[in-house]
Coordinates of C-alpha atoms in Angstrom, one line a residue:
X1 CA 82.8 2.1 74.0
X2 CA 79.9 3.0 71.6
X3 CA 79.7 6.6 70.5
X4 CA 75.8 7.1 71.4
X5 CA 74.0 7.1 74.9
X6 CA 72.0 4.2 74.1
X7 CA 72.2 2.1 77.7
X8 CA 69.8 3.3 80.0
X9 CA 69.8 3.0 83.7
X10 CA 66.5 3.3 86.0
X11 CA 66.4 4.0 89.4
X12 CA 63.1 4.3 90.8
X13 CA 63.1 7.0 93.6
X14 CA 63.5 5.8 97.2
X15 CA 60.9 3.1 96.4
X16 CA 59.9 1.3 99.2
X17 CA 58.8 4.7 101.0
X18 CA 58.0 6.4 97.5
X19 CA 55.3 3.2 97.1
X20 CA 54.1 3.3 100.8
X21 CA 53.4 7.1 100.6
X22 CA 51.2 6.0 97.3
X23 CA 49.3 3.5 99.2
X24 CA 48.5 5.9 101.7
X25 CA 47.5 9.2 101.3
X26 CA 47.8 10.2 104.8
X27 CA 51.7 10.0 104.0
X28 CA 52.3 11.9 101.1
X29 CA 54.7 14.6 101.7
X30 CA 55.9 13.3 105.3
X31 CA 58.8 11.2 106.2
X32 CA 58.9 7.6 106.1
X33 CA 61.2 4.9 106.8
X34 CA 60.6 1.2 106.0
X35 CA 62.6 -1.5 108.1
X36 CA 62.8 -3.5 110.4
X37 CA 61.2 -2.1 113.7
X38 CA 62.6 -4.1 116.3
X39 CA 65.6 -2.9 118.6
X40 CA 68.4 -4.5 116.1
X41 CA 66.1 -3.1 112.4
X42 CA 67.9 -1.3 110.2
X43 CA 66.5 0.9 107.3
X44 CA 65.8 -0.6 104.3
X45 CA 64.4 3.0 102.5
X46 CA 63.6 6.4 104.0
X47 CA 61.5 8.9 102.2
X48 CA 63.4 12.4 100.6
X49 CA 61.1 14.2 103.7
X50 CA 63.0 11.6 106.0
X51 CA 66.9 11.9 104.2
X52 CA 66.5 16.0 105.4
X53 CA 67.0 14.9 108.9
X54 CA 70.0 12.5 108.1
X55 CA 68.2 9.3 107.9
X56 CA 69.4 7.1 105.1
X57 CA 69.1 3.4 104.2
X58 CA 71.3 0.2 106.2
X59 CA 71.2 3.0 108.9
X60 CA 69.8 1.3 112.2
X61 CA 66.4 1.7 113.0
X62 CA 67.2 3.1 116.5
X63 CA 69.7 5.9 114.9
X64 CA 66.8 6.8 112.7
X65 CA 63.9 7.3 115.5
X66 CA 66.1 9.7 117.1
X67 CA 67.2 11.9 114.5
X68 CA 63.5 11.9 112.9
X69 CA 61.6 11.2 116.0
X70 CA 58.0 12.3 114.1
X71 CA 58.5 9.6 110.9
X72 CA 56.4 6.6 110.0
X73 CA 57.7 3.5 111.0
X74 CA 56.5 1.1 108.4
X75 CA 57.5 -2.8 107.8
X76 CA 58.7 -4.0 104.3
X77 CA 56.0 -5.0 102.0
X78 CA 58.1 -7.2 99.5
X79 CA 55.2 -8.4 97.6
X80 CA 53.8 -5.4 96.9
X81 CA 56.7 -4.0 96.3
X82 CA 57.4 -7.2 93.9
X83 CA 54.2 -6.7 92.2
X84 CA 54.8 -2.6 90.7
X85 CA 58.6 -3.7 90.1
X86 CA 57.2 -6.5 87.4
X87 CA 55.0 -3.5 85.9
X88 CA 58.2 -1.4 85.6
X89 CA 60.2 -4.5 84.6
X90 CA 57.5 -5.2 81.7
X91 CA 57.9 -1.4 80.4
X92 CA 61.7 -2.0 80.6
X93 CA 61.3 -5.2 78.3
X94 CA 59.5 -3.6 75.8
X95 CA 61.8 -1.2 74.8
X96 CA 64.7 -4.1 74.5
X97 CA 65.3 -7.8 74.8
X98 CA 68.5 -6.9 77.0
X99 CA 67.5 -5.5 80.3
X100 CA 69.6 -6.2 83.2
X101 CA 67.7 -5.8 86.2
X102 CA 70.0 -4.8 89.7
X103 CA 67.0 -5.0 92.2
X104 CA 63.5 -4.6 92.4
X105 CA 64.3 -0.6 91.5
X106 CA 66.6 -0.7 89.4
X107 CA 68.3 -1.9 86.1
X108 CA 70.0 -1.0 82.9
X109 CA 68.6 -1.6 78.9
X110 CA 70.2 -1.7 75.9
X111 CA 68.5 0.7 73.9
X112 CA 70.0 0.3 70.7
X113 CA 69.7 -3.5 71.1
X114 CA 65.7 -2.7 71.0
X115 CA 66.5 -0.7 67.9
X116 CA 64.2 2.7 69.6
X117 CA 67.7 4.5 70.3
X118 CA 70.6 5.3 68.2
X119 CA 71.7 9.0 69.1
X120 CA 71.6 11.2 71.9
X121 CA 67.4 13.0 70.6
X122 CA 66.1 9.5 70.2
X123 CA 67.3 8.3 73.6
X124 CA 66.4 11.4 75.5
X125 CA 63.3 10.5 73.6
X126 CA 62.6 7.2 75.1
X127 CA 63.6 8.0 78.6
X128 CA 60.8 11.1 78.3
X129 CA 58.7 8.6 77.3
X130 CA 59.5 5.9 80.0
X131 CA 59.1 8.2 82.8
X132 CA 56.0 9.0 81.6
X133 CA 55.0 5.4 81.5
X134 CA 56.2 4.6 85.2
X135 CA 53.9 7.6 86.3
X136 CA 50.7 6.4 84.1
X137 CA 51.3 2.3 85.0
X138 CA 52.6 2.6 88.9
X139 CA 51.9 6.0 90.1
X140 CA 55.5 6.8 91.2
X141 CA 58.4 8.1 90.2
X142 CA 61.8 6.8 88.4
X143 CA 65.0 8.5 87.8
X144 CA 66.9 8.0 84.1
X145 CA 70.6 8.2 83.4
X146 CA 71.5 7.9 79.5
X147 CA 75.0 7.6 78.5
X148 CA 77.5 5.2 76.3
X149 CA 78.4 3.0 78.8
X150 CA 76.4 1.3 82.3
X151 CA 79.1 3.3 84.8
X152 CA 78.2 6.3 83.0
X153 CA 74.4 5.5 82.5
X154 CA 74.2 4.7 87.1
X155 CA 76.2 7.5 87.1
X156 CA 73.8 10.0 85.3
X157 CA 70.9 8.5 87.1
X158 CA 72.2 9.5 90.4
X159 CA 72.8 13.0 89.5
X160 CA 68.8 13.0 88.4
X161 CA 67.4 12.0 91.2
X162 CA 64.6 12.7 92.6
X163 CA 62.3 12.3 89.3
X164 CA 65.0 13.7 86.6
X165 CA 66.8 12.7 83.5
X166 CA 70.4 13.2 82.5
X167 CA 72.6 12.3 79.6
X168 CA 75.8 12.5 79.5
X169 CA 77.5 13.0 76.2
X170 CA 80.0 10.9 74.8
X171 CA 83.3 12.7 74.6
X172 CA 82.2 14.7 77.6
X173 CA 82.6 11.6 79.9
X174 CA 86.6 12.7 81.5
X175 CA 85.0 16.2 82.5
X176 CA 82.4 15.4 84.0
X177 CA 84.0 12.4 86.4
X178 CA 87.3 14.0 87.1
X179 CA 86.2 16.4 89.9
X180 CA 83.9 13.5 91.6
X181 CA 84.9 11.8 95.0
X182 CA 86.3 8.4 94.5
X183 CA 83.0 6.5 95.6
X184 CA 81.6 7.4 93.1
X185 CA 82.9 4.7 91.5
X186 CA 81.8 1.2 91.2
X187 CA 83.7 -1.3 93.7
X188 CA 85.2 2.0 95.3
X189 CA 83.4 0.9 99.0
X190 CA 84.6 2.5 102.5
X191 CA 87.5 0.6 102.9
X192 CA 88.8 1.0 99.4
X193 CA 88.2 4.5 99.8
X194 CA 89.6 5.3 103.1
X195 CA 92.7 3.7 101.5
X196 CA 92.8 6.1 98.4
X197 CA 92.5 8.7 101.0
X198 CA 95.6 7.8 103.2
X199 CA 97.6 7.9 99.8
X200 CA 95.8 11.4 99.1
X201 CA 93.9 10.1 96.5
X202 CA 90.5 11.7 96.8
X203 CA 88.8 12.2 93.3
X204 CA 88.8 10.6 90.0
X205 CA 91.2 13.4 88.5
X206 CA 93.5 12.3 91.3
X207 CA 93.2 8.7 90.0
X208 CA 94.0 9.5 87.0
X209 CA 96.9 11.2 87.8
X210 CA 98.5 8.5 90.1
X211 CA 98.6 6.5 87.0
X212 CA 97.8 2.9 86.8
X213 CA 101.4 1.4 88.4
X214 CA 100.7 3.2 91.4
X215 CA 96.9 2.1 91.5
X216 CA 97.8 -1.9 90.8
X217 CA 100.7 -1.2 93.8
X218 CA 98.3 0.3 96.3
X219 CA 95.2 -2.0 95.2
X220 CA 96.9 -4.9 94.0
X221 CA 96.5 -5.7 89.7
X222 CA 92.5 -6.6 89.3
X223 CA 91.2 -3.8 91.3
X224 CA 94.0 -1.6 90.5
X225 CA 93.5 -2.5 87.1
X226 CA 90.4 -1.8 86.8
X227 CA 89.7 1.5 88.7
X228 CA 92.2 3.4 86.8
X229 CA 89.9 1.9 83.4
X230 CA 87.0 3.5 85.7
X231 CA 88.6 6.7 86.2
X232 CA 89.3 7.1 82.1
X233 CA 85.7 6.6 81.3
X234 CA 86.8 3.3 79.6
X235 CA 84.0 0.3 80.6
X236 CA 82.9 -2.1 78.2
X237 CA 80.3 -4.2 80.1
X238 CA 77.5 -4.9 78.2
X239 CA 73.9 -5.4 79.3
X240 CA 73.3 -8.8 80.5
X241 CA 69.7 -10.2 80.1
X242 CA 70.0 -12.9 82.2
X243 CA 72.1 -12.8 85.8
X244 CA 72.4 -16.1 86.5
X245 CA 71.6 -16.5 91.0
X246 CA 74.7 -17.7 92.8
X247 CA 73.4 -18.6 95.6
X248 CA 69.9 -18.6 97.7
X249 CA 69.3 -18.0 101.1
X250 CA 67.6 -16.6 104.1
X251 CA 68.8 -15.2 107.4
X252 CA 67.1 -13.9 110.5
X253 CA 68.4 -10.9 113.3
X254 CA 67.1 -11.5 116.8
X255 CA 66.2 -8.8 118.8
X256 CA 67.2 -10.0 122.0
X257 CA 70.2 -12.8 121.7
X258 CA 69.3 -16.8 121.7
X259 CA 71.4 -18.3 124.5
X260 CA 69.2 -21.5 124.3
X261 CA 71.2 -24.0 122.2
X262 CA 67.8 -25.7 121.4
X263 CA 66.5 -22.8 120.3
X264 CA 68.9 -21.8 118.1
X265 CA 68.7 -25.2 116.5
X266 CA 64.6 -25.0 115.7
X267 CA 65.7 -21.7 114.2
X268 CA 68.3 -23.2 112.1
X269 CA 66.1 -25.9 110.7
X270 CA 63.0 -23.0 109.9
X271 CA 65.5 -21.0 108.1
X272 CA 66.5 -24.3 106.6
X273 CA 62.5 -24.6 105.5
X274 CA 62.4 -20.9 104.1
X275 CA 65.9 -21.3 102.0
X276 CA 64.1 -24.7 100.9
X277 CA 61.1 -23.0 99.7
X278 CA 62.8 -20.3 97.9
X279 CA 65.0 -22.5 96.0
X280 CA 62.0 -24.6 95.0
X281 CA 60.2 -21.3 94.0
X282 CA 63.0 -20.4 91.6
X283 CA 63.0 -23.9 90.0
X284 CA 66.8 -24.2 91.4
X285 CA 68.6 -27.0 93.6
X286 CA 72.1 -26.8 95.2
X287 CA 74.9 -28.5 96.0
X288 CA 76.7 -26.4 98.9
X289 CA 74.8 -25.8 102.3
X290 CA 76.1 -22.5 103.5
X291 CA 75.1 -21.9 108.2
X292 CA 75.8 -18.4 109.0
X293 CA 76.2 -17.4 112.6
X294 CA 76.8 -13.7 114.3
X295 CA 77.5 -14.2 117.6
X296 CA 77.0 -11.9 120.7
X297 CA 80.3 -10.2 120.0
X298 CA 79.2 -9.6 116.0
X299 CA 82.2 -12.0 114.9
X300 CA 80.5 -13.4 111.9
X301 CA 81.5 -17.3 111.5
X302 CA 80.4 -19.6 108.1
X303 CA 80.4 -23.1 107.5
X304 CA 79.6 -24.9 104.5
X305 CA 79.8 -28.3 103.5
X306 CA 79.3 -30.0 99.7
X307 CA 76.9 -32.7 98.9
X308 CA 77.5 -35.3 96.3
X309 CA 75.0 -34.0 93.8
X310 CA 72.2 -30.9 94.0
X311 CA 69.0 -31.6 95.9
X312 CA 66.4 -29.2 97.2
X313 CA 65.1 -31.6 99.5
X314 CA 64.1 -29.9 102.5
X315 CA 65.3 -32.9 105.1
X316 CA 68.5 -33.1 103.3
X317 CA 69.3 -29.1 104.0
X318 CA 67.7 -29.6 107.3
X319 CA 70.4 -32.3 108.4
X320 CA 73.4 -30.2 106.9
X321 CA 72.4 -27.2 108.4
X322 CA 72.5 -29.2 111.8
X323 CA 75.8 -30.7 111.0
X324 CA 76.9 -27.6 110.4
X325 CA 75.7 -25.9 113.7
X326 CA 77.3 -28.7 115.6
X327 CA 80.6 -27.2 114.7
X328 CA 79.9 -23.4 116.3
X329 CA 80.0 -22.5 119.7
X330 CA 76.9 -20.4 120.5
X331 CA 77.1 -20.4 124.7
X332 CA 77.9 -16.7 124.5
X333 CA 74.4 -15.9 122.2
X334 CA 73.3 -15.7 118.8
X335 CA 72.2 -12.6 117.1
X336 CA 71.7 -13.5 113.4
X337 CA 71.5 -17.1 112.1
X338 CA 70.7 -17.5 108.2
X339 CA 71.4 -20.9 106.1
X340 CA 72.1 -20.8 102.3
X341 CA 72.2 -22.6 99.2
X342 CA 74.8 -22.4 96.8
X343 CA 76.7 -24.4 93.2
X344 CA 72.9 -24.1 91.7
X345 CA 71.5 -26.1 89.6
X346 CA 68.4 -26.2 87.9
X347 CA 67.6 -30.3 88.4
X348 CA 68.7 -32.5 91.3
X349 CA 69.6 -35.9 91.9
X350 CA 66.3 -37.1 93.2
X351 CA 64.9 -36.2 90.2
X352 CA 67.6 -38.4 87.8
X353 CA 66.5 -41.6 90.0
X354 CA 62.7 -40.3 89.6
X355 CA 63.3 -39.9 86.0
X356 CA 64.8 -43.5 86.1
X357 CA 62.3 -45.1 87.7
X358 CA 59.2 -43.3 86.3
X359 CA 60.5 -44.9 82.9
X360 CA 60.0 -48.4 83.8
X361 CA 56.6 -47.4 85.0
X362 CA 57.3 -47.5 89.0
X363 CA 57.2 -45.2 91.4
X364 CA 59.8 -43.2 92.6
X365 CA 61.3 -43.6 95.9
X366 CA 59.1 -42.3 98.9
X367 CA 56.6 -41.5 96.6
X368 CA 53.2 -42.4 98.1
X369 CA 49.7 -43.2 96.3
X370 CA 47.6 -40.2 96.0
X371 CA 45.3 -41.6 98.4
X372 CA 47.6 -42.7 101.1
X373 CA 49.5 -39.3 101.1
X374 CA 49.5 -37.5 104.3
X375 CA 50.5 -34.0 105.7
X376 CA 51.8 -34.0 109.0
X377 CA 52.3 -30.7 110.6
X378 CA 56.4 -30.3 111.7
X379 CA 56.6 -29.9 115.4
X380 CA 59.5 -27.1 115.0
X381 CA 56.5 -24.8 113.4
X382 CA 55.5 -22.4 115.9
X383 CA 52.0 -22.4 117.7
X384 CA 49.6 -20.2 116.2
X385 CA 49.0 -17.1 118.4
X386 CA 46.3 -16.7 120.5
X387 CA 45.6 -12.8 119.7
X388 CA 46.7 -11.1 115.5
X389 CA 49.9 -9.5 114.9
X390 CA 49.0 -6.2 113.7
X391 CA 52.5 -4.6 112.0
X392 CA 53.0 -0.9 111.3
X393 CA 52.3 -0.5 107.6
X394 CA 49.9 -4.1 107.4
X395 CA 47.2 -3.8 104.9
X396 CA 44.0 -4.7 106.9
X397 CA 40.0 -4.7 106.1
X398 CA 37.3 -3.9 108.0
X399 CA 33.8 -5.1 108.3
X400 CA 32.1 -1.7 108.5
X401 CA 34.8 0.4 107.5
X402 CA 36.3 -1.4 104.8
X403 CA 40.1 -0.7 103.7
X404 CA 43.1 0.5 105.8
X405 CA 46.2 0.5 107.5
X406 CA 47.9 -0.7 110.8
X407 CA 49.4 2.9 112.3
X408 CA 50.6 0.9 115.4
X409 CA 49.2 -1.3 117.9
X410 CA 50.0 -2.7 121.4
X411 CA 48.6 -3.2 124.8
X412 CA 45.8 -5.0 123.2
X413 CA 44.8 -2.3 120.7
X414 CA 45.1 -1.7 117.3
X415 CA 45.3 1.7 115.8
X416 CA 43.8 1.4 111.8
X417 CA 43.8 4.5 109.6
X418 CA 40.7 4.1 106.7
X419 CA 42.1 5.3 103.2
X420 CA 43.2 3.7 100.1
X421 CA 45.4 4.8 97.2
X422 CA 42.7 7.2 95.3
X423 CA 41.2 8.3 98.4
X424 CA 42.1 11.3 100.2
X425 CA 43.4 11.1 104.4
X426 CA 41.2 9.0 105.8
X427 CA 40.3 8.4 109.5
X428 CA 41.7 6.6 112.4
X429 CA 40.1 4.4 114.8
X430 CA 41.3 2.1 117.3
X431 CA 39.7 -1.7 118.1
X432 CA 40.7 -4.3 120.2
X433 CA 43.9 -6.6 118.7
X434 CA 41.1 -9.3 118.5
X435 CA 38.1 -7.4 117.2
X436 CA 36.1 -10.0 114.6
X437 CA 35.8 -7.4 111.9
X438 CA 39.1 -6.8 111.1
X439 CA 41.1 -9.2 109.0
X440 CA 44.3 -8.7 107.1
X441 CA 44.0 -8.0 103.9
X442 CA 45.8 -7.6 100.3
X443 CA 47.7 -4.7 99.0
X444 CA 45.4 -2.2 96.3
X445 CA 46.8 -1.5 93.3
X446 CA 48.3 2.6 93.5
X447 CA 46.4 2.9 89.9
X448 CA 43.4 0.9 89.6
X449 CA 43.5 0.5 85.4
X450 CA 46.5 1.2 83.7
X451 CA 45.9 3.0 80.5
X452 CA 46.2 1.7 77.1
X453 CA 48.8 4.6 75.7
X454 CA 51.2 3.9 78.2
X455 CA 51.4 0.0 76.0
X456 CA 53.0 2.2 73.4
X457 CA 54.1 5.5 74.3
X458 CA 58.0 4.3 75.3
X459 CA 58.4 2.8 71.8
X460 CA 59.3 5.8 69.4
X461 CA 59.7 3.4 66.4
X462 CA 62.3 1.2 65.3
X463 CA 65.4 3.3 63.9
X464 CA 65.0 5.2 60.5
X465 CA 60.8 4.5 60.9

């Protein structure tokens, strides 16, 4: 383990709700919890204001509306939420060609690998600086753990939040874990932990203590292996630039079960569609189709089955997903479907034969003249409605009264409060669902120019300048 906290790890603060409450002014300083709304949503990120009345994230949603009755119910925004974490992301880069992102929030650097970090004042140094960049660039807030190794840096990171920075010095690393619960561990979940506890095994000192034998005997050799590493401050990861995807997919929760065996076969092949597009959007194809089913009773049943060579043609996935789905019995109802992807690859074998035939000048197989192609609509794509969707949270513009937000909307109404991200509480008004003056619209930036010293301010120099 290196002797300096040089690797870094970022958590932005409960971002989803953090960026919403940046969007809209109205919010700031109130509870909000993003997920899904429907009967079977779960949270996906409350605000701090929300956690005080117990609310936390892969909580359901109807848990949540009861213990914070007086919240803001907002949808996920994932492209706006995709958009600041590739501002963050491009701050991150700056300071190091190895940056490991986790999620959209959060991910380790190698500071030293940059060259801007080599003791404990220069690193503290750069994650000043960095938190001060996120601020200037996003408008929001990140949390910074410094420390010698990535279980140390999370770690630290966690003990900063909300909007704080902690190092933790080498040689200091046994201290400070021994009197923490096992979870805090990584790979210590529920189950792990609830096991630990039986055995009286309760905090890292305690793991310590029981000695690796006992650990490999009660968790078998990997885990046992490694937790007792864990719980000596030994872990020699390094940062990984590039985590290659295993799989891709998509799934879907119902909020009232599909009993229709039709149905749940339109659903299958749209889900089939999305996991298509995806794939296609990450340059990848896939050899393994993967049907997941949770049934009325939430038994959770997989099926998978291996084509002869990766594809990412959509009809292909279609007809495996359906194969697939022939092989589950869904009379009882259907509460989650979702079809994956998986053994990736980053060509497929339509395009060797393409390659093939495009070399002797001909064209590939199904391939149409330009002027003969067609687009025919699928019949399993559902009818546009006759009335918008307005969702809680939906960015939406106005004729007359320009920029705002959907605060809720039913019976034919459509409650939109007026403010953007530099103005102050705007006003509410309420139209009809199909009023022509109100359109959906694109998420604002939360800072409309980002200034120019925040393109340097992270980078203290390379080491000895």
């Amino acid at each position: 383990m290196r002797t300096a906290p040089t690797i870094l790890h970022l958590d932005m603060d409960a971002f989803y709700a953090s960026a919403e409450q940046a969007a809209k002014p109205s919010l700031r300083g109130k509870a909000v919890v993003v997920g899904g709304l429907g009967p079977r949503g779960v949270v996906a990120t409350a605000s701090y204001e929300a956690r005080v009345f117990g609310v936390h994230s892969a909580m359901p949603m109807a848990q949540a509306r009861r213990l914070a009755p007086n919240a803001a119910y907002l949808v996920p925004r994932f492209g706006f939420y995709r958009q600041i974490s590739e501002q963050v992301m491009g701050l991150l880069r700056a300071l190091s060609p190895l940056v490991e992102p986790l999620s959209l929030d959060e991910a380790f650097v190698d500071l030293e690998a940059g060259g801007v970090a080599w003791d404990e004042e220069s690193a503290r140094l750069v994650g000043v600086g960095l938190r001060a960049d996120i601020r200037s660039v996003t408008g929001l807030t990140g949390s910074v753990g410094l420390a010698a190794s990535k279980m140390l840096a999370k770690i630290a990171s966690e003990q900063a939040k909300p909007d704080g920075l902690v190092v933790i010095r080498p040689g200091t690393e046994r201290a400070l874990l021994g009197p923490l619960p096992v979870r805090t561990l990584p790979g210590v979940g529920p189950a792990t932990g609830d096991h630990l506890r039986r055995a009286g095994i309760t905090t890292v000192d305690e793991i310590a203590e029981a000695g690796e034998d006992e650990l490999v005997r009660l968790l078998g050799k990997a885990h046992g292996q490694a937790l007792y590493a864990m719980a000596l401050a030994r872990d020699e990861r390094p940062v990984v630039a590039e985590r290659e995807a295993k799989s891709v997919s998509v799934e879907d929760t119902y909020d009232v079960d599909i009993h229709d065996r039709v149905r749940v076969g339109l659903e299958v092949q749209r889900l089939a569609d999305r996991c298509v597009r995806r794939l296609r959007d990450a340059g990848l194809s896939g050899r393994t189709i993967v049907l997941k089913v949770r049934r009325y009773d939430f038994s959770t049943l997989t099926r998978s089955e291996t084509l002869r060579g990766p594809t990412d043609d959509p009809a292909v996935v279609r007809e495996a997903a359906a194969r697939l789905l022939e092989s589950v019995d869904t009379t009882g109802g259907v509460r989650l479907l979702g079809v994956g992807v998986s053994g990736l690859a980053d060509y497929t074998q339509e395009d060797l034969f393409a390659q093939a035939h495009l070399a002797a000048g001909e064209p590939a197989a199904g391939e149409q003249p330009e002027a003969e192609a067609t687009a025919v609509p699928s019949a399993e794509e559902p009818a546009v409605p006759a009335e918008p969707v307005w969702r809680a949270g939906q960015d939406v513009r106005h004729t007359d009264h320009g920029h705002g937000w959907v605060q809720g909307s039913g019976l034919g109404r459509v409650t939109i409060r007026f403010e953007t991200p530099d103005s102050g509480p705007g006003r509410v008004r309420t139209f009809r669902t199909d009023d022509p003056g109100l359109e959906p619209a694109d998420p604002l930036p939360l800072v409309p120019r980002r200034p120019e010293a925040a393109e340097t301010r992270s980078t203290p120099g390379a080491r000895g300048a």
